Coordinates of C-alpha atoms in Angstrom, one line a residue:
X1 CA 87.7 119.8 127.0
X2 CA 91.1 119.4 128.6
X3 CA 93.1 116.8 126.5
X4 CA 96.2 117.1 128.8
X5 CA 97.7 113.9 129.9
X6 CA 100.0 115.6 132.4
X7 CA 103.1 114.6 130.4
X8 CA 103.9 117.9 128.5
X9 CA 106.2 116.7 125.8
X10 CA 103.7 113.9 124.8
X11 CA 100.9 116.3 124.7
X12 CA 102.8 118.7 122.6
X13 CA 103.8 116.0 120.2
X14 CA 100.2 114.9 119.9
X15 CA 99.2 118.4 119.1
X16 CA 101.7 118.5 116.2
X17 CA 100.5 115.1 114.9
X18 CA 96.9 116.3 115.3
X19 CA 97.6 119.4 113.3
X20 CA 99.1 117.2 110.5
X21 CA 95.8 115.2 110.0
X22 CA 94.5 117.9 107.7
X23 CA 97.5 117.4 105.2
X24 CA 100.9 119.0 104.4
X25 CA 101.6 121.8 106.8
X26 CA 104.4 124.5 107.0
X27 CA 106.2 125.2 110.1
X28 CA 104.3 128.5 110.4
X29 CA 101.0 126.7 110.0
X30 CA 102.0 124.2 112.7
X31 CA 102.9 127.1 115.1
X32 CA 99.4 128.7 114.4
X33 CA 97.5 125.3 114.7
X34 CA 99.2 124.3 118.0
X35 CA 99.6 127.7 119.7
X36 CA 103.2 126.5 120.7
X37 CA 106.3 128.5 120.4
X38 CA 108.1 128.3 117.0
X39 CA 111.3 126.8 118.5
X40 CA 109.3 124.3 120.4
X41 CA 107.2 123.2 117.3
X42 CA 110.4 123.0 115.2
X43 CA 112.3 120.8 117.8
X44 CA 109.3 118.5 118.1
X45 CA 108.7 118.2 114.4
X46 CA 112.3 117.3 113.7
X47 CA 112.3 114.7 116.5
X48 CA 109.1 113.2 115.0
X49 CA 110.8 113.1 111.6
X50 CA 113.7 111.2 113.1
X51 CA 111.4 108.6 114.3
X52 CA 109.4 108.5 111.0
X53 CA 106.2 109.6 112.8
X54 CA 106.5 112.8 110.6
X55 CA 108.1 113.3 107.2
X56 CA 108.7 116.1 104.7
X57 CA 107.2 116.4 101.3
X58 CA 109.0 117.7 98.2
X59 CA 108.2 121.4 99.2
X60 CA 109.6 120.8 102.7
X61 CA 106.2 120.8 104.4
X62 CA 105.5 118.5 107.3
X63 CA 103.3 115.5 106.7
X64 CA 102.3 112.3 108.7
X65 CA 105.1 109.8 108.4
X66 CA 105.2 106.1 107.1
X67 CA 105.9 104.8 110.6
X68 CA 102.2 105.6 111.5
X69 CA 101.0 103.4 108.6
X70 CA 103.3 100.6 109.9
X71 CA 101.9 100.9 113.4
X72 CA 98.3 101.0 112.1
X73 CA 98.9 98.0 110.1
X74 CA 100.5 96.2 113.1
X75 CA 97.3 97.0 115.0
X76 CA 95.4 95.0 112.4
X77 CA 97.8 92.0 112.7
X78 CA 95.3 90.0 114.8
X79 CA 92.7 90.2 112.0
X80 CA 95.4 89.1 109.5
X81 CA 96.3 86.1 111.6
X82 CA 92.8 85.2 112.4
X83 CA 92.0 85.1 108.6
X84 CA 95.2 83.4 107.7
X85 CA 94.7 79.9 109.1
X86 CA 92.1 78.5 106.7
X87 CA 93.5 80.3 103.7
X88 CA 97.1 79.0 104.3
X89 CA 95.7 75.4 104.7
X90 CA 93.9 75.8 101.3
X91 CA 97.0 77.1 99.8
X92 CA 99.1 74.4 101.1
X93 CA 96.7 71.7 99.9
X94 CA 96.3 73.3 96.5
X95 CA 100.1 73.5 95.8
X96 CA 101.4 70.6 98.0
X97 CA 104.0 73.1 99.5
X98 CA 104.5 74.9 102.9
X99 CA 102.7 78.2 103.0
X100 CA 103.5 81.2 105.1
X101 CA 102.7 84.9 105.7
X102 CA 105.5 87.4 106.3
X103 CA 105.4 90.9 107.8
X104 CA 108.2 93.4 107.8
X105 CA 109.5 94.2 111.3
X106 CA 112.4 96.8 111.0
X107 CA 115.2 95.2 109.1
X108 CA 113.7 91.7 109.1
X109 CA 110.7 89.9 107.8
X110 CA 108.9 87.7 110.4
X111 CA 106.8 84.7 109.7
X112 CA 103.5 85.4 111.5
X113 CA 101.5 82.4 110.3
X114 CA 102.3 79.1 108.5
X115 CA 100.8 75.8 107.2
X116 CA 103.6 73.2 106.9
X117 CA 103.6 70.5 104.2
X118 CA 102.8 67.4 106.5
X119 CA 105.2 64.9 104.9
X120 CA 108.2 64.7 102.7
X121 CA 110.9 67.2 101.9
X122 CA 109.8 70.7 102.9
X123 CA 111.0 74.2 103.7
X124 CA 110.1 74.5 107.5
X125 CA 109.7 78.2 108.6
X126 CA 108.1 78.2 112.1
X127 CA 106.0 81.2 113.3
X128 CA 108.3 83.8 114.7
X129 CA 111.2 83.0 112.4
X130 CA 113.1 86.1 111.3
X131 CA 114.4 86.1 107.7
X132 CA 116.5 88.5 105.7
X133 CA 114.9 91.5 103.8
X134 CA 117.6 91.1 101.2
X135 CA 116.6 87.9 99.6
X136 CA 113.6 85.7 98.8
X137 CA 110.3 86.3 97.0
X138 CA 108.6 87.5 100.2
X139 CA 111.4 90.2 100.7
X140 CA 110.9 91.2 97.1
X141 CA 107.2 91.8 97.8
X142 CA 107.7 93.7 101.0
X143 CA 110.2 96.0 99.2
X144 CA 108.7 96.4 95.8
X145 CA 106.0 98.9 96.7
X146 CA 107.9 101.0 99.2
X147 CA 108.4 104.7 98.8
X148 CA 111.4 105.8 96.9
X149 CA 113.9 106.2 99.8
X150 CA 113.0 102.8 101.5
X151 CA 113.1 101.1 98.1
X152 CA 116.7 102.4 97.6
X153 CA 117.5 101.3 101.0
X154 CA 116.0 97.8 100.4
X155 CA 118.0 97.3 97.3
X156 CA 121.3 98.0 99.1
X157 CA 123.2 94.6 99.2
X158 CA 120.1 92.8 98.1
X159 CA 120.1 89.6 96.0
X160 CA 117.5 91.2 93.9
X161 CA 117.7 94.1 91.4
X162 CA 115.5 97.2 90.5
X163 CA 114.6 95.2 87.3
X164 CA 113.4 92.4 89.3
X165 CA 111.3 94.6 91.5
X166 CA 109.8 96.4 88.5
X167 CA 108.7 93.0 87.2
X168 CA 107.2 92.1 90.6
X169 CA 105.1 95.3 90.4
X170 CA 104.0 94.7 86.9
X171 CA 103.0 91.1 87.5
X172 CA 101.8 91.4 91.0
X173 CA 103.8 88.5 92.3
X174 CA 107.3 87.4 93.0
X175 CA 109.5 84.3 92.7
X176 CA 113.0 83.2 93.8
X177 CA 115.2 80.4 93.1
X178 CA 117.9 79.6 95.7
X179 CA 118.0 83.3 96.6
X180 CA 117.7 83.0 100.4
X181 CA 118.8 79.3 100.7
X182 CA 120.4 77.0 98.1
X183 CA 117.9 74.6 96.5
X184 CA 114.8 76.4 97.8
X185 CA 112.3 78.1 95.5
X186 CA 109.3 80.2 96.5
X187 CA 106.4 82.3 95.2
X188 CA 104.9 85.2 97.0
X189 CA 102.2 87.9 96.5
X190 CA 101.2 91.1 98.3
X191 CA 98.5 91.4 101.1
X192 CA 97.1 94.9 101.3
X193 CA 95.6 96.6 104.2
X194 CA 92.4 98.7 104.0
X195 CA 94.4 101.7 102.9
X196 CA 95.8 99.7 99.9
X197 CA 99.3 99.6 101.3
X198 CA 101.2 96.3 101.1
X199 CA 101.4 95.1 104.8
X200 CA 102.3 91.4 104.3
X201 CA 103.5 88.8 101.8
X202 CA 101.9 85.4 101.4
X203 CA 104.2 82.7 100.1
X204 CA 104.7 79.1 99.3
X205 CA 108.2 77.5 99.5
X206 CA 109.8 74.2 98.8
X207 CA 112.6 72.4 96.9
X208 CA 113.5 73.6 93.4
X209 CA 113.1 70.0 92.2
X210 CA 109.3 70.2 92.9
X211 CA 108.6 73.8 92.3
X212 CA 110.8 73.8 89.1
X213 CA 112.9 76.7 87.9
X214 CA 109.8 78.7 86.9
X215 CA 107.7 78.3 90.0
X216 CA 105.6 81.3 89.3
X217 CA 104.2 79.7 86.1
X218 CA 103.0 76.8 88.1
X219 CA 101.7 78.5 91.2
X220 CA 101.4 82.3 90.9
X221 CA 97.7 82.2 90.2
X222 CA 96.8 80.4 93.4
X223 CA 99.1 82.3 95.6
X224 CA 97.7 85.6 94.2
X225 CA 94.2 84.2 94.9
X226 CA 95.2 83.6 98.6
X227 CA 96.6 87.1 98.9
X228 CA 93.4 88.5 97.5
X229 CA 91.3 86.6 100.0
X230 CA 93.5 87.9 102.9
X231 CA 93.2 91.5 101.6
X232 CA 89.3 91.2 101.3
X233 CA 89.3 89.7 104.9
X234 CA 91.2 92.8 106.2
X235 CA 88.9 95.2 104.3
X236 CA 85.8 93.6 105.8
X237 CA 87.3 93.6 109.3
X238 CA 87.8 97.4 108.8
X239 CA 84.1 98.0 107.8

């Protein structure tokens, strides 16, 4: 069967990615698996590393890169958003605060779904809003389970510390007090894709006066429950 698309460089890059599906692979093994010239394979592999479609393990072997996981997660975003509506409404009604879902897109976290508190003082974050990855409980969630290099990158100039993220991983939820915006508190928990990777954060946010200075004590349980429901919905959608 001819798998050629007629675009040579794309076909060769696809051959490299296909060869890596079996697991960590040396350059020599890539050359053998693809049948391409060694300089060509080396050049393609390094270009794919640059775009994070391929990575290197501790032995220097080539492996599939984290960008592929991100793209696969994004492909499941419709399922996340479809499941989000009723769960966010339940979360909003249970807490009395605005509820949101954030996903990481490059250097930002983007609100992909929300249920606003209907009346009174509230933290309004419309769908499509881009917020910093350096502050806020949702940012903590989206950074806390990253691989080592991206974790260090996420901590650079962040308002949170390695100790804070260690606590997030231990508890399974995050809170912030005026970290992103003065006077605003929030609580967030991780939503995981079918592979188990954290692909989104579900959050509630509102004034510190209502959420108190320990918002997690009051709301972490219900926020984590919403995150579990979303995780289960994604897993069922993948069956």
